[in-house]
Tab-separated table of C-alpha atoms and ligand atoms in Angstrom:
chain	number	residue	atom	x	y	z
A	331	MET	CA	-19.289	-33.272	-63.766
A	332	THR	CA	-18.780	-32.473	-67.420
A	333	LEU	CA	-21.544	-32.309	-69.952
A	334	SER	CA	-21.263	-33.275	-73.596
A	335	GLU	CA	-19.071	-31.083	-75.798
A	336	ARG	CA	-22.201	-30.346	-77.798
A	337	ILE	CA	-23.854	-28.697	-74.818
A	338	GLU	CA	-20.652	-27.133	-73.452
A	339	ASN	CA	-20.211	-25.440	-76.843
A	340	ILE	CA	-23.504	-23.597	-76.873
A	341	MET	CA	-23.933	-20.211	-75.228
A	342	PRO	CA	-26.658	-19.530	-72.673
A	343	SER	CA	-29.155	-17.021	-73.989
A	344	GLN	CA	-28.419	-13.397	-73.013
A	345	THR	CA	-32.091	-12.606	-73.473
A	346	LEU	CA	-33.077	-15.245	-70.907
A	347	ALA	CA	-30.486	-13.868	-68.475
A	348	ILE	CA	-32.101	-10.414	-68.737
A	349	THR	CA	-35.573	-11.942	-68.320
A	350	ALA	CA	-34.412	-13.704	-65.139
A	351	GLN	CA	-33.051	-10.422	-63.762
A	352	VAL	CA	-36.313	-8.624	-64.612
A	353	LEU	CA	-38.352	-11.293	-62.804
A	354	LYS	CA	-36.116	-11.016	-59.739
A	355	MET	CA	-36.487	-7.216	-59.659
A	356	LYS	CA	-40.256	-7.490	-60.101
A	357	ALA	CA	-40.411	-9.972	-57.201
A	358	GLU	CA	-38.602	-7.337	-55.103
A	359	GLY	CA	-41.497	-4.979	-55.837
A	360	LYS	CA	-39.842	-2.883	-58.584
A	361	LYS	CA	-42.108	-1.705	-61.400
A	362	ILE	CA	-40.009	-2.628	-64.417
A	363	ILE	CA	-41.118	-1.612	-67.895
A	364	SER	CA	-40.055	-4.398	-70.221
A	365	PHE	CA	-39.250	-4.092	-73.915
A	366	GLY	CA	-37.673	-7.531	-73.871
A	367	ALA	CA	-40.351	-9.988	-74.921
A	368	GLY	CA	-40.543	-10.945	-78.594
A	369	GLU	CA	-44.216	-11.817	-78.552
A	370	PRO	CA	-47.519	-10.094	-79.285
A	371	ASP	CA	-49.300	-8.865	-76.146
A	372	PHE	CA	-52.727	-9.634	-77.718
A	373	ASP	CA	-54.891	-12.633	-76.881
A	374	THR	CA	-55.260	-15.327	-79.524
A	375	PRO	CA	-58.314	-14.333	-81.636
A	376	ALA	CA	-61.620	-15.856	-80.455
A	377	ASN	CA	-62.342	-17.792	-83.695
A	378	ILE	CA	-59.053	-19.668	-83.213
A	379	GLN	CA	-59.673	-20.301	-79.504
A	380	ASP	CA	-63.109	-21.747	-80.355
A	381	GLU	CA	-61.609	-24.357	-82.685
A	382	ALA	CA	-59.262	-25.520	-79.928
A	383	ILE	CA	-62.152	-25.890	-77.485
A	384	LYS	CA	-64.087	-27.845	-80.098
A	385	ALA	CA	-61.088	-30.139	-80.600
A	386	ILE	CA	-60.850	-30.869	-76.870
A	387	ARG	CA	-64.589	-31.490	-76.507
A	388	GLY	CA	-64.545	-33.646	-79.630
A	389	GLY	CA	-61.812	-35.848	-78.159
A	390	PHE	CA	-59.117	-34.765	-80.628
A	391	THR	CA	-56.562	-35.335	-77.898
A	392	HIS	CA	-54.463	-38.255	-79.116
A	393	TYR	CA	-51.223	-38.612	-81.028
A	394	THR	CA	-51.454	-37.526	-84.642
A	395	ALA	CA	-49.172	-38.405	-87.555
A	396	ALA	CA	-45.696	-37.265	-86.474
A	397	SER	CA	-45.374	-34.750	-89.297
A	398	GLY	CA	-48.826	-33.212	-88.696
A	399	ILE	CA	-52.492	-33.707	-89.592
A	400	PRO	CA	-53.403	-33.671	-93.303
A	401	GLU	CA	-56.022	-30.977	-92.639
A	402	LEU	CA	-53.380	-28.556	-91.374
A	403	LYS	CA	-50.915	-29.451	-94.129
A	404	LYS	CA	-53.664	-28.665	-96.646
A	405	ALA	CA	-54.341	-25.360	-94.866
A	406	VAL	CA	-50.631	-24.510	-95.149
A	407	ILE	CA	-50.733	-25.348	-98.875
A	408	GLU	CA	-53.798	-23.122	-99.327
A	409	LYS	CA	-52.160	-20.287	-97.394
A	410	LEU	CA	-48.914	-20.468	-99.400
A	411	LYS	CA	-50.907	-20.418	-102.640
A	412	ARG	CA	-53.096	-17.522	-101.458
A	413	ASP	CA	-50.264	-15.357	-100.142
A	414	HIS	CA	-47.352	-16.190	-102.457
A	415	GLY	CA	-48.753	-18.051	-105.452
A	416	LEU	CA	-46.674	-21.059	-104.366
A	417	HIS	CA	-47.724	-24.643	-105.106
A	418	TYR	CA	-46.795	-27.470	-102.775
A	419	GLN	CA	-47.879	-31.102	-102.300
A	420	VAL	CA	-48.868	-32.570	-98.919
A	421	SER	CA	-45.600	-34.563	-98.913
A	422	GLU	CA	-43.669	-31.276	-99.039
A	423	ILE	CA	-45.106	-29.914	-95.764
A	424	ILE	CA	-44.232	-30.646	-92.129
A	425	ILE	CA	-45.884	-29.318	-88.968
A	426	SER	CA	-43.584	-28.872	-85.952
A	427	ASN	CA	-43.513	-27.394	-82.444
A	428	GLY	CA	-42.982	-23.801	-83.523
A	429	ALA	CA	-40.882	-22.257	-86.279
A	430	LYS	CA	-37.866	-22.695	-84.000
A	431	HIS	CA	-38.345	-26.458	-84.136
A	432	CYS	CA	-38.703	-26.360	-87.952
A	433	LEU	CA	-35.406	-24.485	-88.201
A	434	TYR	CA	-33.616	-27.065	-86.110
A	435	ASN	CA	-35.162	-29.952	-88.081
A	436	ALA	CA	-34.058	-28.327	-91.338
A	437	LEU	CA	-30.478	-27.784	-90.175
A	438	MET	CA	-30.286	-31.352	-88.867
A	439	ALA	CA	-31.650	-32.728	-92.137
A	440	LEU	CA	-29.281	-30.711	-94.351
A	441	CYS	CA	-25.946	-30.314	-92.590
A	442	ASN	CA	-23.014	-32.644	-92.207
A	443	PRO	CA	-20.259	-31.923	-89.658
A	444	GLY	CA	-18.103	-29.074	-90.953
A	445	ASP	CA	-20.620	-27.770	-93.489
A	446	GLU	CA	-20.808	-23.980	-93.552
A	447	VAL	CA	-24.056	-22.124	-92.943
A	448	LEU	CA	-24.012	-18.498	-94.033
A	449	LEU	CA	-25.622	-16.241	-91.475
A	450	PRO	CA	-26.082	-12.522	-92.083
A	451	ILE	CA	-25.620	-10.616	-88.810
A	452	PRO	CA	-27.236	-9.098	-86.775
A	453	CYS	CA	-29.219	-12.302	-86.338
A	454	TRP	CA	-31.748	-13.910	-84.031
A	455	VAL	CA	-30.191	-15.511	-80.954
A	456	SER	CA	-30.999	-19.173	-81.665
A	457	TYR	CA	-29.599	-19.479	-85.200
A	458	THR	CA	-25.934	-19.665	-84.218
A	459	GLU	CA	-26.478	-22.219	-81.482
A	460	GLN	CA	-28.760	-24.379	-83.624
A	461	ILE	CA	-26.156	-24.418	-86.406
A	462	LYS	CA	-23.526	-25.511	-83.879
A	463	LEU	CA	-25.842	-28.220	-82.511
A	464	ALA	CA	-26.145	-29.542	-86.065
A	465	GLN	CA	-22.297	-29.721	-86.027
A	466	ALA	CA	-22.119	-27.228	-88.863
A	467	LYS	CA	-20.142	-24.001	-88.826
A	468	PRO	CA	-21.876	-20.606	-88.653
A	469	VAL	CA	-20.200	-18.150	-91.034
A	470	PHE	CA	-21.202	-14.611	-90.116
A	471	ILE	CA	-21.721	-12.035	-92.848
A	472	PRO	CA	-21.938	-8.569	-91.292
A	473	THR	CA	-24.641	-6.332	-92.750
A	474	ASN	CA	-24.862	-2.637	-91.993
A	475	GLN	CA	-27.318	0.056	-91.042
A	476	GLU	CA	-26.611	2.082	-94.214
A	477	ASN	CA	-27.877	-0.855	-96.302
A	478	GLN	CA	-30.880	-1.354	-93.967
A	479	PHE	CA	-29.220	-4.484	-92.586
A	480	GLN	CA	-29.779	-6.417	-95.813
A	481	LEU	CA	-27.305	-8.961	-97.083
A	482	SER	CA	-26.174	-7.967	-100.553
A	483	ALA	CA	-25.753	-10.482	-103.349
A	484	LYS	CA	-22.111	-9.364	-103.664
A	485	GLN	CA	-21.430	-10.129	-100.015
A	486	LEU	CA	-23.100	-13.498	-100.432
A	487	GLU	CA	-20.996	-14.380	-103.457
A	488	LYS	CA	-17.774	-13.482	-101.644
A	489	SER	CA	-18.649	-15.672	-98.662
A	490	ILE	CA	-19.259	-18.891	-100.588
A	491	THR	CA	-16.645	-21.639	-100.258
A	492	GLY	CA	-16.543	-25.299	-101.279
A	493	LYS	CA	-18.112	-26.128	-97.908
A	494	THR	CA	-21.082	-23.770	-98.069
A	495	ARG	CA	-24.313	-25.717	-97.723
A	496	VAL	CA	-27.007	-23.278	-96.595
A	497	LEU	CA	-27.864	-19.584	-96.393
A	498	LEU	CA	-30.086	-18.789	-93.426
A	499	LEU	CA	-32.214	-15.823	-94.412
A	500	ASN	CA	-34.725	-13.993	-92.241
A	501	THR	CA	-37.125	-11.426	-93.627
A	502	PRO	CA	-38.897	-9.499	-92.066
A	503	HIS	CA	-35.973	-9.474	-89.710
A	504	ASN	CA	-35.450	-9.903	-85.988
A	505	PRO	CA	-33.829	-7.815	-84.458
A	506	THR	CA	-33.491	-5.021	-87.033
A	507	GLY	CA	-36.984	-4.885	-88.570
A	508	ALA	CA	-35.423	-5.030	-92.055
A	509	VAL	CA	-37.590	-6.208	-94.947
A	510	TYR	CA	-35.579	-7.334	-97.983
A	511	ASN	CA	-36.301	-5.471	-101.198
A	512	PRO	CA	-37.336	-7.587	-104.196
A	513	GLU	CA	-34.284	-6.670	-106.313
A	514	GLU	CA	-31.794	-7.793	-103.683
A	515	LEU	CA	-33.773	-10.964	-103.047
A	516	LYS	CA	-33.747	-11.790	-106.779
A	517	ASN	CA	-29.969	-11.296	-106.943
A	518	ILE	CA	-29.485	-13.467	-103.867
A	519	ALA	CA	-31.682	-16.197	-105.374
A	520	LYS	CA	-29.647	-16.157	-108.584
A	521	ILE	CA	-26.387	-16.697	-106.728
A	522	LEU	CA	-27.850	-19.502	-104.622
A	523	VAL	CA	-29.038	-21.301	-107.754
A	524	GLU	CA	-25.726	-20.808	-109.570
A	525	ASN	CA	-23.807	-22.246	-106.629
A	526	ASP	CA	-26.337	-24.954	-105.716
A	527	ILE	CA	-26.795	-23.706	-102.156
A	528	TYR	CA	-29.914	-24.239	-100.048
A	529	CYS	CA	-31.790	-21.400	-98.415
A	530	ILE	CA	-33.587	-21.782	-95.098
A	531	SER	CA	-35.997	-18.863	-95.286
A	532	ASP	CA	-37.426	-17.824	-91.916
A	533	GLU	CA	-40.598	-15.831	-92.677
A	534	ILE	CA	-42.181	-15.881	-89.221
A	535	TYR	CA	-42.824	-12.085	-89.253
A	536	GLU	CA	-44.293	-12.041	-92.774
A	537	LYS	CA	-47.603	-10.421	-91.786
A	538	LEU	CA	-45.932	-7.603	-89.868
A	539	VAL	CA	-44.823	-5.171	-92.560
A	540	TYR	CA	-45.555	-1.448	-92.639
A	541	ASP	CA	-45.872	1.513	-94.981
A	542	GLU	CA	-45.019	0.535	-98.542
A	543	ALA	CA	-42.997	-2.556	-97.518
A	544	LYS	CA	-44.176	-5.927	-98.835
A	545	HIS	CA	-43.019	-9.353	-97.822
A	546	LEU	CA	-41.727	-11.443	-100.691
A	547	SER	CA	-40.890	-15.102	-100.187
A	548	ILE	CA	-37.642	-16.058	-101.905
A	549	ALA	CA	-39.293	-19.391	-102.810
A	550	SER	CA	-41.712	-17.538	-105.091
A	551	LEU	CA	-38.944	-16.266	-107.378
A	552	GLY	CA	-38.956	-19.221	-109.759
A	553	SER	CA	-38.830	-23.014	-109.811
A	554	ASP	CA	-34.992	-23.142	-109.709
A	555	ILE	CA	-34.831	-21.355	-106.400
A	556	LYS	CA	-37.988	-22.985	-104.979
A	557	GLU	CA	-36.226	-26.371	-105.268
A	558	ARG	CA	-33.553	-25.074	-102.918
A	559	VAL	CA	-35.722	-23.279	-100.344
A	560	ILE	CA	-37.014	-24.614	-97.046
A	561	LEU	CA	-39.658	-22.023	-96.264
A	562	ILE	CA	-40.324	-21.709	-92.544
A	563	ASN	CA	-43.224	-19.970	-90.908
A	564	GLY	CA	-45.712	-20.431	-88.073
A	565	VAL	CA	-48.664	-18.992	-86.231
A	566	SER	CA	-46.817	-17.468	-83.238
A	567	LYS	CA	-46.345	-13.881	-84.361
A	568	SER	CA	-49.089	-13.385	-86.974
A	569	TYR	CA	-51.930	-14.769	-84.854
A	570	ALA	CA	-50.688	-14.069	-81.296
A	571	MET	CA	-50.210	-17.807	-80.706
A	572	THR	CA	-46.706	-18.007	-79.225
A	573	GLY	CA	-47.715	-20.488	-76.518
A	574	TRP	CA	-49.515	-22.868	-78.870
A	575	ARG	CA	-46.229	-23.962	-80.470
A	576	ILE	CA	-47.119	-24.531	-84.105
A	577	GLY	CA	-44.701	-23.916	-86.945
A	578	TYR	CA	-44.517	-25.313	-90.429
A	579	ALA	CA	-41.995	-25.858	-93.189
A	580	ALA	CA	-42.444	-26.300	-96.929
A	581	GLY	CA	-39.708	-27.600	-99.181
A	582	PRO	CA	-38.475	-30.381	-101.428
A	583	GLU	CA	-40.002	-33.745	-100.492
A	584	GLU	CA	-36.674	-35.433	-99.750
A	585	ILE	CA	-35.654	-32.767	-97.258
A	586	VAL	CA	-39.088	-32.586	-95.638
A	587	SER	CA	-39.185	-36.353	-95.225
A	588	GLY	CA	-35.713	-36.205	-93.613
A	589	MET	CA	-37.035	-33.575	-91.217
A	590	SER	CA	-40.072	-35.791	-90.473
A	591	LYS	CA	-37.864	-38.804	-89.767
A	592	PHE	CA	-35.844	-36.756	-87.276
A	593	GLN	CA	-38.922	-35.195	-85.671
A	594	GLY	CA	-40.554	-38.617	-85.377
A	595	HIS	CA	-37.805	-39.702	-82.992
A	596	CYS	CA	-37.477	-36.452	-81.037
A	597	THR	CA	-40.907	-35.022	-80.330
A	598	SER	CA	-43.482	-36.897	-82.448
A	599	ASN	CA	-46.371	-34.676	-83.477
A	600	ALA	CA	-47.006	-31.082	-82.470
A	601	ASN	CA	-49.927	-30.628	-80.076
A	602	SER	CA	-53.094	-32.076	-81.623
A	603	ILE	CA	-55.418	-29.357	-80.296
A	604	ALA	CA	-53.136	-26.545	-81.436
A	605	GLN	CA	-52.951	-28.129	-84.890
A	606	LYS	CA	-56.753	-27.950	-85.204
A	607	ALA	CA	-56.754	-24.335	-84.026
A	608	SER	CA	-54.015	-23.474	-86.531
A	609	VAL	CA	-56.208	-24.626	-89.433
A	610	GLU	CA	-58.623	-21.859	-88.459
A	611	ALA	CA	-55.752	-19.404	-88.001
A	612	LEU	CA	-54.358	-19.994	-91.487
A	613	ILE	CA	-57.517	-20.236	-93.570
A	614	GLY	CA	-60.303	-18.887	-91.341
A	615	ASN	CA	-61.201	-15.239	-90.858
A	616	GLN	CA	-58.049	-13.111	-91.243
A	617	ASP	CA	-59.409	-9.825	-89.824
A	618	SER	CA	-57.385	-10.033	-86.602
A	619	ILE	CA	-54.127	-9.702	-88.538
A	620	GLY	CA	-55.072	-6.271	-89.878
A	621	TYR	CA	-56.112	-5.104	-86.422
A	622	MET	CA	-52.909	-6.260	-84.717
A	623	ARG	CA	-50.704	-4.922	-87.494
A	624	GLY	CA	-52.479	-1.544	-87.229
A	625	GLU	CA	-51.805	-1.397	-83.493
A	626	PHE	CA	-48.146	-2.389	-83.923
A	627	ASP	CA	-47.789	0.277	-86.581
A	628	LYS	CA	-49.002	3.044	-84.232
A	629	ARG	CA	-46.632	1.857	-81.524
A	630	ARG	CA	-43.784	1.632	-84.030
A	631	THR	CA	-43.954	5.289	-85.068
A	632	ARG	CA	-44.445	6.432	-81.473
A	633	ILE	CA	-41.492	4.503	-80.025
A	634	ILE	CA	-39.117	5.489	-82.853
A	635	ASP	CA	-40.041	9.167	-82.473
A	636	HIS	CA	-39.355	8.904	-78.747
A	637	LEU	CA	-36.077	7.007	-79.190
A	638	ASN	CA	-34.706	9.671	-81.517
A	639	GLU	CA	-35.367	12.270	-78.817
A	640	ILE	CA	-33.168	10.438	-76.293
A	641	LYS	CA	-29.646	11.767	-76.030
A	642	GLY	CA	-27.174	9.338	-77.620
A	643	PHE	CA	-29.826	7.243	-79.397
A	644	GLN	CA	-30.340	7.132	-83.168
A	645	CYS	CA	-33.018	4.878	-84.595
A	646	ASP	CA	-34.115	4.258	-88.189
A	647	MET	CA	-37.781	3.481	-88.860
A	648	PRO	CA	-38.062	-0.323	-89.125
A	649	LYS	CA	-40.204	-1.680	-91.976
A	650	GLY	CA	-41.233	-4.953	-90.379
A	651	ALA	CA	-41.565	-7.203	-87.289
A	652	PHE	CA	-42.094	-5.438	-83.923
A	653	TYR	CA	-38.625	-4.350	-82.852
A	654	ALA	CA	-36.833	-1.016	-82.643
A	655	PHE	CA	-33.072	-1.301	-83.073
A	656	PRO	CA	-31.457	1.964	-81.968
A	657	ASN	CA	-27.793	2.704	-82.578
A	658	ILE	CA	-26.229	3.604	-79.196
A	659	LYS	CA	-22.576	3.778	-80.261
A	660	LYS	CA	-22.334	7.386	-79.001
A	661	LEU	CA	-23.095	6.226	-75.455
A	662	LEU	CA	-20.285	3.664	-75.324
A	663	ASN	CA	-16.791	4.681	-74.142
A	664	ASN	CA	-18.219	8.064	-73.381
A	665	GLY	CA	-17.641	8.444	-69.653
A	666	ILE	CA	-20.881	6.900	-68.351
A	667	VAL	CA	-19.886	4.971	-65.248
A	668	PHE	CA	-21.905	2.145	-63.690
A	669	ASN	CA	-20.775	-0.093	-60.805
A	670	GLY	CA	-17.398	1.654	-60.877
A	671	GLN	CA	-16.751	0.838	-64.542
A	672	GLU	CA	-17.026	2.875	-67.702
A	673	ILE	CA	-19.770	1.532	-69.977
A	674	LYS	CA	-18.136	0.036	-73.046
A	675	SER	CA	-20.659	-2.526	-74.274
A	676	SER	CA	-24.351	-2.813	-75.059
A	677	LEU	CA	-24.628	-5.442	-72.294
A	678	GLN	CA	-23.254	-3.007	-69.685
A	679	LEU	CA	-25.584	-0.314	-71.012
A	680	THR	CA	-28.522	-2.712	-70.715
A	681	GLU	CA	-27.621	-3.411	-67.075
A	682	PHE	CA	-27.305	0.332	-66.392
A	683	ILE	CA	-30.729	1.010	-67.974
A	684	LEU	CA	-32.332	-1.822	-66.015
A	685	ASN	CA	-30.865	-0.909	-62.649
A	686	LYS	CA	-31.000	2.895	-62.869
A	687	GLY	CA	-33.996	3.387	-65.156
A	688	GLU	CA	-36.015	0.251	-64.363
A	689	VAL	CA	-36.466	-0.417	-68.068
A	690	ALA	CA	-35.575	-3.765	-69.657
A	691	VAL	CA	-34.066	-3.855	-73.158
A	692	VAL	CA	-31.900	-6.435	-74.948
A	693	PRO	CA	-28.238	-5.738	-75.808
A	694	GLY	CA	-27.227	-5.805	-79.477
A	695	SER	CA	-24.426	-8.224	-78.562
A	696	ALA	CA	-27.080	-10.941	-78.086
A	697	PHE	CA	-27.654	-10.630	-81.847
A	698	GLU	CA	-23.972	-10.297	-82.834
A	699	ALA	CA	-24.475	-6.532	-83.141
A	700	GLU	CA	-22.454	-4.531	-80.631
A	701	GLY	CA	-23.432	-0.842	-80.551
A	702	TYR	CA	-27.187	-1.424	-80.720
A	703	LEU	CA	-30.105	-2.239	-78.408
A	704	ARG	CA	-33.303	-4.097	-79.251
A	705	LEU	CA	-36.637	-2.928	-77.896
A	706	SER	CA	-39.781	-4.919	-78.598
A	707	TYR	CA	-42.793	-2.647	-79.083
A	708	ALA	CA	-45.223	-5.556	-78.759
A	709	THR	CA	-46.338	-3.908	-75.550
A	710	SER	CA	-49.093	-1.408	-74.693
A	711	MET	CA	-48.943	2.281	-75.600
A	712	PRO	CA	-49.013	3.436	-71.912
A	713	GLU	CA	-46.016	1.157	-71.207
A	714	ILE	CA	-44.205	2.631	-74.220
A	715	GLU	CA	-44.870	6.190	-73.002
A	716	GLU	CA	-43.728	5.429	-69.463
A	717	GLY	CA	-40.650	3.473	-70.587
A	718	MET	CA	-39.565	6.208	-72.986
A	719	ASN	CA	-40.027	8.906	-70.339
A	720	ARG	CA	-37.798	6.944	-68.000
A	721	LEU	CA	-35.086	6.629	-70.668
A	722	LYS	CA	-35.306	10.343	-71.496
A	723	LYS	CA	-34.773	11.217	-67.826
A	724	LEU	CA	-31.948	8.703	-67.458
A	725	PHE	CA	-29.950	10.115	-70.377
A	726	ALA	CA	-30.933	13.783	-69.980
B	1244	PLP	C1	-36.669	-14.759	-86.290
B	1244	PLP	C2	-37.429	-15.742	-85.495
B	1244	PLP	N1	-37.603	-16.978	-85.981
B	1244	PLP	C3	-38.290	-17.912	-85.297
B	1244	PLP	C4	-38.841	-17.635	-84.062
B	1244	PLP	C5	-39.556	-18.740	-83.330
B	1244	PLP	O1	-40.905	-18.730	-83.510
B	1244	PLP	P1	-41.828	-19.876	-82.896
B	1244	PLP	O2	-42.529	-19.277	-81.729
B	1244	PLP	O3	-42.778	-20.246	-83.989
B	1244	PLP	O4	-40.959	-21.022	-82.515
B	1244	PLP	C6	-38.683	-16.354	-83.512
B	1244	PLP	C7	-39.229	-16.048	-82.178
B	1244	PLP	O5	-38.852	-15.133	-81.497
B	1244	PLP	C8	-37.974	-15.386	-84.253
B	1244	PLP	O6	-37.803	-14.146	-83.780
């Protein structure tokens, strides 16, 4: 049996493969410490939960408008004004089933077969496959550790061809924790405007920035660039609401209505109850954000300190999100043997760490970044301590 070329062409997720292996080992009774999951370990704040319960009790359990309830669209507008000074109309907002769904809608609305989508790498696992599903062509632009994994305006300019349609930008960044600096973002915006290229701006980690870092939305850099930005965000990471599946996009009306048309035929509306709860998340009491960010910050400094004490690991302090991204190039091709083979790739190293150290991490290759590992520190401090001790012993 053959499946469609569309499906045959997409890669299974390496992160899901690791998760499956972790579950199998746990079922065998092994006590695995996992740094795999990209989601907050906190419960959804009580004020948000209460609104969902009210919605159920009040019978708000039917279909809504496919592109989302006006109340939530207005909350998104208020939030974007409050946080970025951005002004949008209701017709420029769509509510979808998570930021992931918004990204796919945007790519489907913008890309024709053969269009090029510029993708700075390392990058989040789903971008490449979503671009391919939209029949567009991902064009990788490698960024480097020395430049804090930021795309430079020069690199962007060099990568533009007659077929370039979109730049997919993610800041704060998964997996590297990079947060773009305002100067670079301004230069990038200028080049996008000059070349009439759209920017899909994935800002899902916007609330998770540390030290002096600040999140700046590229859409807020002037009306010329705002007209070309599809700003994507959601409640998953900022409000510990990964399972609720609410994301939103803001952008030019024509594009947003194209996204709505597509969504109307694929999924209809996002969950009605979760939409009500998300109104509270976005414009209700915001105290929980500060608490969660504070906890992530403590874990961030602790895990990076530990990682730099492990032989063969080198890790810069990330400025955003909740991932550590250590460089492990010294451990590859260096005589470590596992299953009768010398370890040459981050995937092999990940398997070695899981089997010998009982610690789950994600290989850099899953993010188009060989020579690195990703560890999520959205896990408890005792788990971090135990996991790091295991790695120290393993590489002693
Ligand atoms: C960079 C990035 N964008 C989007 C998403 C998807 O978020 P959501 O849960 O809102 O679909 C994730 C989740 O891991 C992510 O890391």
